[in-house]
Amino acid sequence: MAKLFSVALGILTAIGGFLDIGDLVTNAVVGSRFGLALAWVVPVGVLGICLYANMAGRVAAVSGRATFEIIRERLGPKAAASNLSASFLINLMTLTAEIGGVALALQLATDVGRMMWIPVAAFAVWVVVWRVRFSIMENVTGLIGLCLIVFAVSVFALHPNWGDLIHQATAPIIPEQESSATYWYYAVALFGAAMTPYEVFFFSSGAVEEHWTRKDLGTSRLNVMIGFPLGGILSIAIAACATIVLLPNQIEVTSLSQTVLPVVAAGGKLALAFVIVGIVAATFGAALETTLSGGYILAQFLGWTWGKFRRPAEAARFHVVMFVTIVVGSAVLFTGVDPILVTEYSVVFSAIALPLTYLPILIVANDAQYMGDETNGKVMNTLASVYLVIILIASLSAIPLMIVTGAGQ
Amino acid sequence: MRIRAALALALLMIGLGLLLTRCPANRDGMPGQLAQAMEETTGAARSGALALDLWDNRRSSAALTSVALSDARDEVVKAYQGIADLKADDPVDIERQRALTDSMTTIVGQLNAAAATVREVTPEPDPRRAREGLIASADALESRYR
């Protein structure tokens, strides 16, 4: 019974924790501009993150060490340093977007300007990272994040033309007013949003935090293989809501307030309450994860003691790094930069850095010295290699597409 | 080895240069930038109208409506700043730019007035009229522009 409860809790947490500000914004933007013509990217991204998160979790459970520790040992400090620099910067950008997302969601609830909420959100992130136990932190934000199921409920409540929606998703057509370059730019952005690197670092380091062993592999596999795809369905629901309400009104999403309008149209004030709570939980949870990921990768690279399972005094440098990243992220937001813009850039830059994150994981998962009999099999390697090619294509095409489209204009 | 690196760098710079000529500001010129600003403005006006409609039907909160109207206004202001400084040579572009800036000013005024009503600062305009005004402005801008 306890095992079943643990599995169910893990799956629910994975669903609620899957979405972050990148998914919320990118899916709404895509839905309002392309309908469901880009819905196919979500399953592609979800399958990719399932593969690699599962691999990273397995590495951590079998070796008892987080991915980045092994990357440095296996690839050497030079290669690992380039990996670290790219991952750390993308992570910082994502953290900035998430803190901005919390502030924007609180603004929707109160009509108090986002600048007032930024320090509150940043302080709350720091306090939780400092004081709250890892499992409580992860489960509470993940479970409250389930309020975002309201997007899926709204799709039904809006009584859409299902045939039309299915047709848009299965036979994608680029709308007349959009170019094919913009279409592919947003395909890369959606892919980057689904496969954000911090998720893998967090998943792998979290496995060490929770002292996973080989016995936990089954549970972790279920969490990933069921939780993430269900989270992906919520991503498509966000795009579907925008497709049903905003696209016919010729409203292109440029702010978070527009993302929630379809939910309000479907379910009124009750749905609004759910969606705001869900967005706060999802962005706050992702802010915690990105803060921890920044601390994890730097500490693991430099060989510092790390982990929330240790008292802060025992992992002082790890906690200082997290504190500094929160301050830097907040300082960036205080320049007045639009958090939605930061989000849009962060998902594209995530796509650019993807090979640096995922190739080392594949290399380590194939090293029998670390993995023993849990080394990747043929099927896993074939799938992972196919994904590596997709990741490489997305990464190489991201900057040219960004220039040609003026960042998706 | 050095020659190869220099050649690769040169090719990269040429590629980047060619790519930059394809960025929307260079590729589409002023007409493209004006059309982009027009779309952003009409989209923002319609977004404000939708938020007002939901509030008028008691489906939305005053806080969300107010934020949605502010966001719409900020979007129009951003579009305005993007085209206000453009120097047109073509008389058609000059006329379009003038029409666009006029409409933007009107729409910003309408959004501000509607926000004041939602915040209960002023009783007028009533939400229905404000909503209709925004949609009419967006439609008028689109038809004038074309």
PDB file of N, CA and C in Angstrom, chain A residues 3 8 55 77 212 215 280 295 298 317 320 403:
ATOM      1  N   LYS A   3       3.888   1.461  -1.016  1.00  0.00           N
ATOM      2  CA  LYS A   3       4.582   1.520  -2.313  1.00  0.00           C
ATOM      3  C   LYS A   3       3.665   2.171  -3.366  1.00  0.00           C
ATOM      4  N   ALA A   8       1.949   6.663  -6.781  1.00  0.00           N
ATOM      5  CA  ALA A   8       0.895   7.611  -7.175  1.00  0.00           C
ATOM      6  C   ALA A   8       1.337   9.037  -6.897  1.00  0.00           C
ATOM      7  N   MET A  55      17.297   8.005 -18.056  1.00  0.00           N
ATOM      8  CA  MET A  55      18.700   7.618 -18.123  1.00  0.00           C
ATOM      9  C   MET A  55      19.494   8.287 -16.992  1.00  0.00           C
ATOM     10  N   PRO A  77      37.891  17.958 -17.177  1.00  0.00           N
ATOM     11  CA  PRO A  77      37.424  19.290 -16.756  1.00  0.00           C
ATOM     12  C   PRO A  77      37.138  20.244 -17.911  1.00  0.00           C
ATOM     13  N   TRP A 212      18.202   7.278  -3.769  1.00  0.00           N
ATOM     14  CA  TRP A 212      17.677   6.184  -4.589  1.00  0.00           C
ATOM     15  C   TRP A 212      18.709   5.063  -4.693  1.00  0.00           C
ATOM     16  N   LYS A 215      16.647  -0.452  -6.317  1.00  0.00           N
ATOM     17  CA  LYS A 215      15.270  -0.846  -5.990  1.00  0.00           C
ATOM     18  C   LYS A 215      14.260   0.236  -6.401  1.00  0.00           C
ATOM     19  N   VAL A 280       1.022  29.814 -10.047  1.00  0.00           N
ATOM     20  CA  VAL A 280       1.957  30.182  -8.965  1.00  0.00           C
ATOM     21  C   VAL A 280       2.737  28.936  -8.531  1.00  0.00           C
ATOM     22  N   GLY A 295      22.872  25.366  -8.231  1.00  0.00           N
ATOM     23  CA  GLY A 295      23.761  24.981  -7.131  1.00  0.00           C
ATOM     24  C   GLY A 295      24.336  23.593  -7.340  1.00  0.00           C
ATOM     25  N   LEU A 298      27.128  23.435 -10.318  1.00  0.00           N
ATOM     26  CA  LEU A 298      28.395  24.099  -9.992  1.00  0.00           C
ATOM     27  C   LEU A 298      29.125  23.346  -8.875  1.00  0.00           C
ATOM     28  N   ARG A 317      28.946  26.577   0.464  1.00  0.00           N
ATOM     29  CA  ARG A 317      29.177  27.151  -0.865  1.00  0.00           C
ATOM     30  C   ARG A 317      28.021  26.852  -1.811  1.00  0.00           C
ATOM     31  N   VAL A 320      25.425  29.307  -0.969  1.00  0.00           N
ATOM     32  CA  VAL A 320      25.796  30.667  -1.402  1.00  0.00           C
ATOM     33  C   VAL A 320      25.526  30.821  -2.903  1.00  0.00           C
ATOM     34  N   ILE A 403      17.143  34.701 -36.041  1.00  0.00           N
ATOM     35  CA  ILE A 403      17.504  35.914 -36.813  1.00  0.00           C
ATOM     36  C   ILE A 403      16.501  36.140 -37.944  1.00  0.00           C
TER      37      ILE A 403
END
